[in-house]
């Protein structure tokens, strides 16, 4: 609980230490101080009431901005509240992390409108106002995207913890249920039969003088029933110690399933507005798993898209791949008639749905399953059509404005800031024609826009970014602009850094990702060398002290030296980005192994306990019950009625002892589990 107040306290103390701490005593200082404390207190509610916190923070910052004197400044005019002004970003992050997408969108829109009005009030509608609006949209949009990603991450971790707890509890219950089932089966198979033998044989022995014919009937009954009981017991002994059947894996989220296959080198993207409802979860999970397995076999390394959505009265699952190794040839030619596709169709038909699998337009393979919404339960089937329509619209918007998409778009815009500024300066200073400026702008966009696909196709993005690095030098070499004016193109080194990080974090063949920083640094350094050579050649040619035949050699040598120097400099940031991406991949793998490995370990331990229990019961049957039960039919065949009764009684006693042991074992296990949970 204390940690919640650390950030608000730090912002409050930092703001008051800078201003209005320097103007203690003035009315404005007192008012701003009170407002800063109010804003900090509102931030303390960001986890429990994030929307309320955002509203109070926005109102408090507006009041503080209105009260603060315009001539107060920290770094530049008008930034007196620079420290506390980030409170609205903190509040927006909390809303995005702890509330749904609709609430986040509403709060984000409100904050953007509020900030746009605040900027217009403070600075006026100057020529810089559009740039300020774009900056606000990018910053606030990225903060909201980070918040949504953080909320989804926290939800996935909580879901993983619940899966582990449920796996442990389910298997504890399963072991106890198995023990009860075995006890019932032992009782049903043997106790009734053995008791009947004892009753019949005892009655025949007591009435032997009055009704001698009962002896023969009792012996015949004992022989037949004893053989049946012995056969049933031997069958139980034979099958009990057999290893348990492998349990079906727990049905998890489609995003988790995609992560599993990403670890195997597949490039998988997920477009799921909401996970399937419980009635569909098992079928959707099984179909998706089989489809991904087929892509792993027949399209290794290809890009795969998983989409689950709701339409008119139906739920739709689509798994597309781009072909990779090439569907429709070789082993893939008969995929439609294989057992995997047949199993997927059976899963869909079991819920009244349909499934189609086959080549798709543009190459690759498509698996499409459609389920009627009736199977999702009353909560979905009974929703009014108007509400369903709005949900479909919101789902469509959500699929296209996902947090990761917004974040990637924000990164592209940030990467564009420096080179775009340099390009505008070049256009202004050199007076470039509209055609030349348009070509330069297109080159800049071609260099940065591929980052939108950095998660799904990181290696291809790195190649595209590396190739388009040469567009700026190419414009200089072809004379579209001067070499000095083309330096703006290399301000986009941020694109190379982002691409290297993406390869390290999500690229297939993790063992080869170390090549990314070396290649990125080499391409950038070589481009710098080429521009330097193009820029210096006219100056060298104009120098009378340098022979004309030595101009080319001098330019090449300068290019080599500059390339080597900048290559050494670029390796450091490229290597840092690669290390950051590699660390993110490693944390993701460790988390997956820890969470899913914990579930698998719980399942394995439960199976082993069940196997040990069956083996123990089988040993008890073999050592005690079977030995006495086998004597019953033998005694009947010898016509020894006393031995029949004695052996049946001994078998019953041994059986009761075994059943009592099962009960005590169950009670002991429950006591041990309770003690373990308390100590934990």
XYZ file of C-alpha atoms in Angstrom:
680
model
C 0.000 0.000 0.000
C 2.894 2.348 0.791
C 4.289 1.969 -2.728
C 1.160 3.559 -4.189
C 2.099 6.875 -2.595
C 5.770 6.891 -3.579
C 5.228 8.375 -7.040
C 2.662 11.020 -5.953
C 4.916 12.022 -3.061
C 7.953 12.297 -5.348
C 6.047 14.469 -7.840
C 4.679 16.661 -5.070
C 8.039 17.160 -3.351
C 9.836 17.728 -6.656
C 7.323 20.319 -7.804
C 7.252 22.208 -4.494
C 11.035 22.166 -4.265
C 11.328 23.893 -7.653
C 8.228 26.098 -7.599
C 6.381 27.647 -5.798
C 9.001 26.930 -3.142
C 10.919 29.931 -4.438
C 7.921 32.221 -3.990
C 6.726 31.323 -0.520
C 4.296 33.848 0.898
C 2.535 34.936 -2.258
C -1.130 34.151 -2.792
C -0.332 32.330 -6.038
C 2.280 30.185 -4.287
C -0.158 29.153 -1.567
C -2.868 28.336 -4.118
C -0.503 26.350 -6.319
C 0.864 24.497 -3.282
C -2.632 23.447 -2.244
C -3.452 22.379 -5.805
C -0.248 20.334 -6.126
C -1.059 18.508 -2.890
C -4.588 17.856 -4.206
C -3.233 16.425 -7.460
C -0.795 14.196 -5.573
C -3.583 12.959 -3.300
C -5.740 12.169 -6.344
C -2.903 10.103 -7.811
C -3.023 7.979 -4.675
C -6.428 6.737 -5.902
C -5.143 5.744 -9.351
C -5.345 1.989 -8.647
C -8.725 1.809 -6.971
C -10.512 4.709 -8.753
C -8.417 5.555 -11.823
C -11.136 7.476 -13.693
C -11.868 9.647 -10.662
C -8.151 10.236 -10.233
C -7.819 11.323 -13.885
C -10.713 13.784 -13.595
C -9.414 15.321 -10.347
C -5.866 15.544 -11.711
C -7.060 17.300 -14.875
C -9.134 19.758 -12.869
C -6.285 20.390 -10.421
C -3.722 21.004 -13.169
C -6.101 23.407 -14.905
C -6.543 25.356 -11.675
C -2.795 25.403 -10.986
C -2.042 26.597 -14.532
C -4.600 29.377 -14.200
C -3.245 30.495 -10.800
C 0.481 30.252 -11.603
C 2.023 33.564 -12.781
C 2.935 33.516 -16.459
C 6.431 34.912 -15.812
C 7.443 32.026 -13.539
C 9.716 29.529 -15.232
C 12.111 26.664 -14.571
C 13.762 26.059 -17.927
C 11.652 27.921 -20.470
C 8.798 30.418 -20.036
C 5.541 28.865 -18.920
C 6.974 25.617 -17.514
C 6.634 26.446 -13.815
C 4.461 23.337 -13.298
C 6.673 21.060 -15.389
C 7.097 18.374 -12.704
C 3.490 17.953 -11.621
C 2.209 18.308 -15.203
C 3.041 14.645 -15.882
C 0.385 13.622 -13.337
C -2.284 13.410 -16.041
C -0.088 10.947 -17.979
C 0.256 8.822 -14.847
C -3.504 8.910 -14.322
C -4.145 7.998 -17.982
C -1.729 5.060 -17.719
C -3.624 3.768 -14.675
C -6.980 4.086 -16.453
C -5.658 2.162 -19.463
C -4.124 -0.536 -17.266
C -7.138 -1.069 -14.993
C -10.224 -0.306 -17.054
C -11.638 -1.588 -20.349
C -10.830 -0.224 -23.783
C -14.020 1.858 -24.036
C -13.343 3.686 -20.779
C -9.733 4.221 -21.815
C -10.795 5.707 -25.137
C -13.245 8.074 -23.457
C -10.696 9.258 -20.886
C -8.008 9.606 -23.562
C -10.314 11.679 -25.766
C -11.278 13.895 -22.848
C -7.661 14.500 -21.844
C -6.661 15.304 -25.436
C -9.482 17.827 -25.806
C -8.597 19.336 -22.419
C -4.886 19.589 -23.263
C -5.602 21.040 -26.711
C -7.719 23.768 -25.108
C -5.120 24.380 -22.419
C -2.340 24.791 -24.989
C -4.498 27.149 -27.062
C -5.248 29.211 -23.940
C -1.604 29.372 -22.846
C 0.201 29.872 -26.168
C -2.542 30.977 -28.541
C -3.366 29.598 -31.986
C 0.096 30.165 -33.451
C 1.784 28.381 -36.331
C 3.203 25.840 -33.895
C -0.243 24.797 -32.680
C -0.722 21.915 -35.197
C 2.680 20.454 -34.244
C 1.721 20.727 -30.578
C -1.525 18.846 -31.275
C 0.329 16.070 -33.099
C 2.788 15.808 -30.216
C -0.088 15.561 -27.719
C -1.791 12.825 -29.731
C 1.422 10.821 -30.041
C 2.451 11.153 -26.384
C -0.982 10.524 -24.885
C -1.739 7.743 -27.350
C 1.507 5.937 -26.542
C 0.930 6.301 -22.784
C -2.545 4.787 -23.189
C -1.111 2.002 -25.340
C 1.573 1.236 -22.751
C -1.123 1.180 -20.079
C -3.259 -1.272 -22.057
C -0.238 -3.501 -22.631
C 0.636 -3.357 -18.936
C -2.942 -4.178 -17.967
C -3.013 -7.105 -20.368
C 0.340 -8.304 -19.021
C -0.921 -8.111 -15.434
C -4.102 -9.935 -16.425
C -2.107 -12.684 -18.110
C 0.088 -13.104 -15.050
C -2.966 -13.278 -12.787
C -4.573 -15.772 -15.163
C -1.407 -17.870 -15.120
C -1.417 -17.862 -11.319
C -5.067 -18.905 -11.348
C -4.321 -21.692 -13.823
C -1.572 -22.987 -11.566
C -3.799 -22.854 -8.487
C -6.641 -24.500 -10.376
C -4.312 -27.199 -11.711
C -3.089 -27.998 -8.219
C -6.573 -27.976 -6.739
C -8.074 -29.965 -9.611
C -5.436 -32.642 -9.360
C -5.723 -32.804 -5.591
C -9.438 -33.340 -6.057
C -8.775 -35.810 -8.867
C -6.471 -37.908 -6.665
C -9.074 -37.980 -3.909
C -11.823 -38.805 -6.409
C -9.681 -41.600 -7.828
C -9.240 -43.012 -4.349
C -12.994 -42.935 -3.732
C -13.674 -44.489 -7.128
C -11.271 -47.342 -6.449
C -12.833 -47.900 -3.044
C -16.303 -48.071 -4.591
C -15.142 -50.418 -7.308
C -13.401 -52.723 -4.867
C -16.461 -52.771 -2.659
C -18.865 -53.398 -5.520
C -16.773 -56.091 -7.154
C -15.742 -58.096 -4.123
C -17.505 -57.243 -0.883
C -20.983 -58.218 -2.026
C -19.761 -61.455 -3.582
C -17.633 -62.463 -0.634
C -20.399 -61.604 1.814
C -22.847 -63.704 -0.202
C -20.452 -66.643 -0.101
C -20.085 -66.349 3.675
C -23.838 -66.106 4.227
C -24.693 -69.045 1.946
C -21.929 -71.291 3.271
C -22.712 -70.493 6.909
C -26.421 -71.173 6.377
C -25.672 -74.468 4.638
C -23.360 -75.491 7.474
C -25.948 -74.663 10.149
C -28.801 -76.403 8.301
C -26.726 -79.307 7.088
C -28.694 -81.903 9.127
C -32.170 -80.517 8.248
C -31.427 -79.700 4.603
C -28.345 -81.549 3.352
C -28.972 -80.408 -0.250
C -27.973 -76.855 0.729
C -24.354 -77.960 1.127
C -23.980 -78.834 -2.530
C -25.718 -75.609 -3.575
C -23.485 -73.531 -1.279
C -20.330 -75.211 -2.584
C -21.419 -74.681 -6.195
C -22.272 -71.034 -5.486
C -18.948 -70.535 -3.698
C -17.030 -72.060 -6.592
C -18.775 -69.946 -9.248
C -18.824 -66.704 -7.311
C -15.291 -67.233 -6.037
C -13.999 -67.656 -9.565
C -15.851 -64.495 -10.704
C -14.511 -62.498 -7.766
C -10.995 -63.782 -8.323
C -11.138 -62.883 -12.018
C -12.385 -59.346 -11.249
C -9.705 -58.825 -8.611
C -6.960 -60.025 -10.929
C -8.176 -57.647 -13.622
C -8.089 -54.769 -11.136
C -4.580 -55.721 -10.037
C -3.478 -55.880 -13.665
C -4.773 -52.456 -14.722
C -4.267 -50.448 -11.533
C -0.498 -49.914 -11.742
C -0.692 -48.962 -15.425
C 0.533 -45.406 -16.079
C -2.350 -42.930 -16.099
C -3.554 -41.532 -19.369
C -2.050 -38.214 -20.329
C -4.353 -35.457 -19.228
C -5.582 -32.929 -21.726
C -3.702 -29.652 -21.417
C -5.530 -26.825 -19.707
C -7.381 -24.644 -22.116
C -5.666 -21.273 -22.047
C -5.820 -17.974 -23.922
C -5.153 -17.854 -27.650
C -2.397 -15.317 -26.940
C -0.646 -17.864 -24.708
C -0.964 -20.517 -27.425
C 0.551 -18.098 -29.926
C 3.456 -17.439 -27.536
C 4.115 -21.193 -27.347
C 4.508 -21.422 -31.132
C 6.557 -18.228 -31.298
C 9.102 -20.000 -29.136
C 9.317 -22.603 -31.944
C 10.167 -19.972 -34.540
C 6.729 -19.227 -35.972
C 5.727 -15.599 -36.568
C 2.237 -15.492 -35.076
C -0.058 -12.483 -34.739
C -3.303 -12.586 -32.786
C -6.380 -10.488 -33.510
C -8.777 -11.362 -30.723
C -11.106 -8.725 -29.322
C -12.082 -11.101 -26.502
C -11.194 -14.687 -25.719
C -13.755 -17.398 -26.613
C -16.491 -18.060 -24.047
C -16.209 -21.234 -21.949
C -18.577 -23.182 -24.207
C -16.274 -22.587 -27.193
C -12.878 -22.330 -25.513
C -11.876 -26.002 -25.738
C -12.902 -26.358 -29.411
C -11.318 -23.058 -30.492
C -8.140 -23.832 -28.576
C -7.908 -27.345 -30.065
C -8.562 -26.189 -33.654
C -6.040 -23.362 -33.334
C -3.423 -25.679 -31.864
C -3.865 -28.196 -34.697
C -3.765 -25.448 -37.345
C -0.579 -23.978 -35.853
C 0.950 -27.442 -35.719
C 0.209 -27.875 -39.436
C 1.872 -24.536 -40.220
C 4.882 -25.663 -38.222
C 5.061 -28.803 -40.405
C 4.302 -27.388 -43.824
C 5.057 -23.655 -43.574
C 7.988 -23.348 -41.155
C 8.975 -19.771 -40.440
C 5.906 -18.396 -42.212
C 3.711 -15.639 -40.826
C 0.486 -16.857 -39.216
C -2.545 -14.770 -38.263
C -5.110 -15.913 -35.682
C -8.394 -14.012 -35.667
C -11.436 -14.700 -33.473
C -14.464 -12.461 -33.805
C -18.239 -12.303 -33.557
C -20.481 -11.700 -36.566
C -24.170 -11.976 -37.367
C -25.308 -14.704 -35.034
C -22.028 -16.577 -35.171
C -18.475 -16.726 -33.872
C -15.665 -17.074 -36.385
C -12.131 -18.412 -36.005
C -9.643 -17.903 -38.846
C -6.050 -19.154 -38.924
C -4.153 -17.898 -41.995
C -0.551 -18.444 -43.015
C 1.428 -16.989 -45.905
C 2.770 -20.304 -47.168
C 6.258 -20.313 -45.743
C 7.575 -23.560 -47.135
C 4.732 -23.685 -49.666
C 1.340 -25.307 -49.169
C -0.058 -27.491 -51.852
C 3.191 -29.173 -52.751
C 4.814 -32.296 -51.455
C 3.513 -33.431 -48.087
C 1.143 -30.534 -47.901
C -0.852 -31.610 -50.952
C -3.015 -34.031 -49.017
C -3.498 -31.947 -45.911
C -7.211 -31.536 -46.436
C -7.793 -35.266 -46.151
C -5.520 -35.866 -43.185
C -6.453 -36.850 -39.688
C -5.690 -33.387 -38.306
C -8.249 -31.618 -40.492
C -10.754 -34.382 -39.819
C -10.262 -33.889 -36.083
C -10.748 -30.128 -36.424
C -13.991 -30.662 -38.343
C -15.225 -33.052 -35.672
C -14.569 -30.425 -32.982
C -16.543 -27.842 -34.936
C -19.427 -30.212 -35.742
C -19.735 -31.205 -32.085
C -20.852 -27.620 -31.378
C -23.047 -27.318 -34.455
C -20.408 -25.444 -36.444
C -18.540 -25.917 -39.701
C -14.883 -25.882 -40.677
C -13.180 -25.304 -44.028
C -9.484 -25.766 -44.732
C -7.678 -25.082 -47.979
C -5.502 -22.718 -50.014
C -6.309 -19.037 -49.771
C -6.028 -16.237 -52.293
C -2.535 -14.848 -52.510
C -0.880 -18.054 -51.368
C -0.752 -19.914 -48.128
C -3.402 -21.843 -46.247
C -6.551 -20.933 -44.374
C -8.491 -22.727 -41.656
C -11.889 -21.155 -40.976
C -14.332 -22.396 -38.340
C -17.779 -20.924 -37.750
C -19.839 -21.597 -34.607
C -23.434 -20.606 -33.880
C -23.690 -18.102 -31.050
C -26.271 -20.316 -29.348
C -23.490 -22.499 -27.974
C -21.913 -19.566 -26.150
C -24.734 -19.510 -23.602
C -27.638 -17.264 -22.705
C -25.475 -14.251 -21.899
C -24.445 -13.956 -25.553
C -27.398 -15.465 -27.346
C -29.921 -13.327 -25.495
C -28.219 -9.974 -26.087
C -30.388 -7.460 -27.979
C -29.444 -6.940 -31.605
C -28.699 -3.263 -31.060
C -26.206 -4.030 -28.307
C -24.638 -6.749 -30.441
C -24.320 -4.297 -33.335
C -22.512 -1.744 -31.195
C -20.250 -4.463 -29.828
C -19.389 -5.541 -33.360
C -18.539 -1.967 -34.304
C -16.418 -1.560 -31.180
C -14.762 -4.913 -31.854
C -13.931 -3.820 -35.412
C -12.403 -0.575 -34.154
C -10.577 -2.425 -31.380
C -9.021 -4.892 -33.799
C -7.645 -2.055 -35.912
C -6.610 0.205 -33.048
C -5.015 -2.338 -30.788
C -2.579 -1.150 -28.148
C 0.380 -2.689 -29.951
C -0.659 -1.031 -33.222
C -0.957 2.370 -31.530
C 2.394 1.844 -29.838
C 4.085 0.851 -33.112
C 2.574 3.868 -34.865
C 3.881 6.091 -32.065
C 7.357 4.620 -32.452
C 7.243 5.294 -36.198
C 6.273 8.917 -35.538
C 9.054 9.329 -32.980
C 11.563 7.860 -35.416
C 10.347 10.368 -38.026
C 10.774 13.456 -35.833
C 14.526 14.094 -36.292
C 14.852 13.246 -39.996
C 11.648 15.136 -40.796
C 13.015 18.195 -39.008
C 16.237 17.888 -41.002
C 14.308 17.505 -44.242
C 12.240 20.629 -43.572
C 15.440 22.548 -42.864
C 16.962 21.292 -46.112
C 13.867 22.257 -48.106
C 13.967 25.746 -46.618
C 17.717 26.321 -47.022
C 18.227 24.765 -50.468
C 14.868 25.707 -51.935
C 14.109 22.192 -53.145
C 11.467 21.818 -55.806
C 8.145 20.190 -54.813
C 9.100 17.067 -56.762
C 12.465 16.721 -54.976
C 10.859 17.391 -51.580
C 8.186 14.779 -52.323
C 10.812 12.189 -53.279
C 12.718 12.913 -50.075
C 9.554 12.601 -47.977
C 8.648 9.280 -49.633
C 12.178 8.004 -48.959
C 11.829 8.994 -45.325
C 8.453 7.228 -45.001
C 9.740 4.101 -46.752
C 12.553 3.987 -44.215
C 10.341 4.243 -41.127
C 6.920 2.762 -41.953
C 8.173 -0.892 -42.066
C 8.504 -0.661 -38.274
C 4.728 -1.195 -38.085
C 5.431 -4.888 -38.808
C 8.427 -5.219 -36.485
C 6.662 -7.740 -34.229
C 5.283 -10.068 -36.862
C 8.205 -9.976 -39.347
C 11.267 -8.575 -37.562
C 13.879 -9.965 -39.959
C 12.059 -8.592 -42.997
C 11.676 -5.229 -41.273
C 15.397 -5.095 -40.538
C 16.140 -5.848 -44.197
C 13.696 -3.178 -45.392
C 15.118 -0.564 -43.015
C 18.686 -1.434 -44.037
C 17.818 -1.217 -47.734
C 15.989 2.107 -47.447
C 18.917 3.636 -45.525
C 20.493 4.119 -48.959
C 17.656 6.228 -50.338
C 19.126 9.460 -48.895
C 22.610 8.874 -50.296
C 20.991 7.829 -53.589
C 19.201 11.165 -53.820
C 22.550 12.887 -53.272
C 24.406 10.751 -55.842
C 21.722 11.326 -58.496
C 21.754 15.073 -57.899
C 18.201 15.415 -56.635
C 19.692 17.300 -53.696
C 23.153 18.167 -52.478
C 25.168 15.776 -50.352
C 25.106 18.255 -47.475
C 21.343 18.433 -47.752
C 20.953 14.648 -47.681
C 22.366 14.190 -44.198
C 18.823 14.347 -42.816
C 18.272 10.795 -44.067
C 20.780 9.412 -41.567
C 19.006 11.052 -38.652
C 16.681 8.066 -38.934
C 19.129 5.818 -37.126
C 16.310 5.259 -34.676
C 14.648 3.015 -37.264
C 17.704 0.756 -37.337
C 17.803 0.663 -33.529
C 14.114 -0.277 -33.311
C 14.555 -2.963 -35.983
C 17.549 -4.494 -34.183
C 15.575 -4.596 -30.927
C 12.664 -6.277 -32.735
C 14.888 -8.976 -34.204
C 16.413 -9.720 -30.804
C 13.029 -9.773 -29.050
C 10.802 -11.567 -31.584
C 12.930 -12.806 -34.469
C 13.003 -16.430 -35.489
C 16.286 -18.327 -35.114
C 17.353 -16.616 -31.878
C 20.878 -17.957 -32.230
C 21.463 -15.727 -35.256
C 20.019 -12.465 -33.934
C 23.499 -11.263 -32.941
C 24.048 -10.540 -36.631
C 21.424 -7.772 -36.514
C 23.449 -5.121 -34.603
C 26.538 -5.812 -36.699
C 24.607 -5.529 -39.949
C 22.702 -2.433 -38.820
C 25.886 -0.653 -37.729
C 27.687 -1.612 -40.942
C 24.897 -0.319 -43.188
C 24.628 3.010 -41.352
C 28.384 3.512 -41.242
C 28.777 2.721 -44.935
C 25.989 5.161 -45.821
C 27.752 7.852 -43.801
C 30.990 7.084 -45.626
C 29.318 7.343 -49.030
C 27.726 10.688 -48.164
C 31.037 11.941 -46.817
C 32.815 10.920 -50.011
C 30.157 12.518 -52.225
C 30.265 15.675 -50.110
C 34.060 15.971 -50.055
C 34.804 15.099 -53.696
C 33.960 18.573 -55.136
C 36.085 20.271 -52.489
C 39.004 17.927 -53.176
C 38.686 18.492 -56.908
C 38.754 22.285 -56.381
C 41.890 22.146 -54.218
C 44.883 23.021 -56.461
C 47.308 21.282 -54.108
C 45.737 17.858 -54.748
C 46.475 16.230 -58.118
C 43.350 15.425 -60.049
C 44.326 11.756 -60.361
C 44.520 11.580 -56.555
C 41.074 13.051 -55.924
C 39.245 9.757 -56.311
C 41.778 7.880 -54.189
C 41.563 10.501 -51.446
C 37.756 10.393 -51.461
C 37.761 6.606 -51.214
C 40.270 6.606 -48.366
C 38.267 9.227 -46.482
C 35.155 7.129 -47.052
C 36.890 4.059 -45.607
C 38.163 5.948 -42.551
C 34.795 7.587 -41.854
C 32.998 4.259 -42.325
C 35.305 2.537 -39.857
C 34.942 5.350 -37.314
C 31.168 5.533 -37.488
C 30.892 1.742 -37.603
C 32.698 1.543 -34.276
C 30.440 4.254 -32.863
C 27.211 2.687 -34.135
C 28.036 -0.751 -32.726
C 27.566 0.513 -29.167
C 23.905 1.675 -29.436
C 23.080 -1.203 -31.774
C 24.534 -3.679 -29.296
C 22.627 -2.039 -26.435
C 19.343 -2.384 -28.340
C 20.128 -5.996 -29.156
C 20.873 -6.729 -25.497
C 17.605 -5.087 -24.449
C 15.626 -7.167 -26.951
C 17.453 -10.353 -25.997
C 16.753 -9.671 -22.313
C 13.061 -9.144 -23.097
C 12.937 -12.449 -24.987
C 14.736 -14.222 -22.146
C 12.365 -12.804 -19.528
C 9.407 -13.862 -21.645
C 10.772 -17.386 -22.048
C 11.577 -17.701 -18.350
C 8.134 -16.435 -17.401
C 6.483 -18.879 -19.763
C 8.602 -21.745 -18.452
C 7.875 -20.738 -14.870
C 4.135 -20.377 -15.333
C 3.419 -23.208 -17.737
C 6.163 -25.349 -16.223
C 4.512 -24.950 -12.831
C 1.227 -26.198 -14.250
C 2.978 -29.109 -15.968
C 4.873 -29.954 -12.778
C 1.646 -29.920 -10.753
C 0.032 -32.234 -13.285
C 3.028 -34.581 -13.311
C 3.170 -34.717 -9.512
C -0.551 -35.394 -9.288
C -0.270 -38.168 -11.861
C 2.634 -39.662 -9.963
C 0.662 -39.579 -6.693
C -2.275 -41.252 -8.392
C 0.041 -43.873 -9.875
C 1.633 -44.530 -6.469
C -1.817 -44.847 -4.914
C -2.926 -47.370 -7.501
C 0.293 -49.320 -7.108
C -0.152 -49.381 -3.329
C -3.740 -50.605 -3.622
C -2.719 -53.223 -6.191
C 0.007 -54.469 -3.844
C -2.519 -54.676 -1.004
C -4.911 -56.663 -3.152
C -2.174 -58.992 -4.296
C -0.636 -59.583 -0.877
C -3.784 -59.867 1.241
C -7.122 -60.053 -0.536
C -6.141 -62.122 -3.567
C -4.412 -64.780 -1.508
C -7.508 -65.421 0.608
C -9.956 -64.963 -2.285
C -8.092 -67.562 -4.361
C -8.565 -70.070 -1.556
C -12.394 -69.779 -1.747
C -12.971 -71.607 -5.075
C -10.236 -74.144 -4.218
C -11.920 -74.953 -0.891
C -15.274 -75.234 -2.693
C -13.789 -77.687 -5.163
C -12.478 -79.734 -2.230
C -16.002 -79.607 -0.730
C -14.537 -78.040 2.428
C -17.344 -75.731 3.522
C -15.506 -74.610 6.669
C -12.507 -73.553 4.606
C -14.822 -71.677 2.201
C -16.288 -69.654 5.080
C -12.899 -69.055 6.687
C -11.206 -67.944 3.454
C -14.111 -65.665 2.488
C -14.079 -64.072 5.945
C -10.332 -63.531 5.788
C -10.654 -61.970 2.320
C -13.418 -59.683 3.613
C -11.308 -58.669 6.607
C -8.357 -57.904 4.356
C -10.662 -55.946 2.023
C -12.076 -53.883 4.891
C -8.566 -53.152 6.114
C -7.593 -51.987 2.634
C -10.681 -49.778 2.322
C -10.077 -48.322 5.780
C -6.528 -47.571 4.704
C -7.839 -45.682 1.690
C -10.030 -43.568 3.958
C -7.169 -42.817 6.326
C -4.886 -41.959 3.423
C -7.434 -39.494 2.066
C -7.875 -37.847 5.469
C -4.102 -37.669 5.956
C -3.640 -36.088 2.543
C -6.317 -33.479 3.247
C -4.683 -32.673 6.592
C -1.289 -32.362 4.901
C -2.687 -30.064 2.187
C -4.382 -27.823 4.763
C -1.174 -27.595 6.800
C 0.841 -26.865 3.666
C -1.542 -24.115 2.550
C -1.427 -22.509 5.999
C 2.353 -22.553 6.119
C 2.501 -21.066 2.620
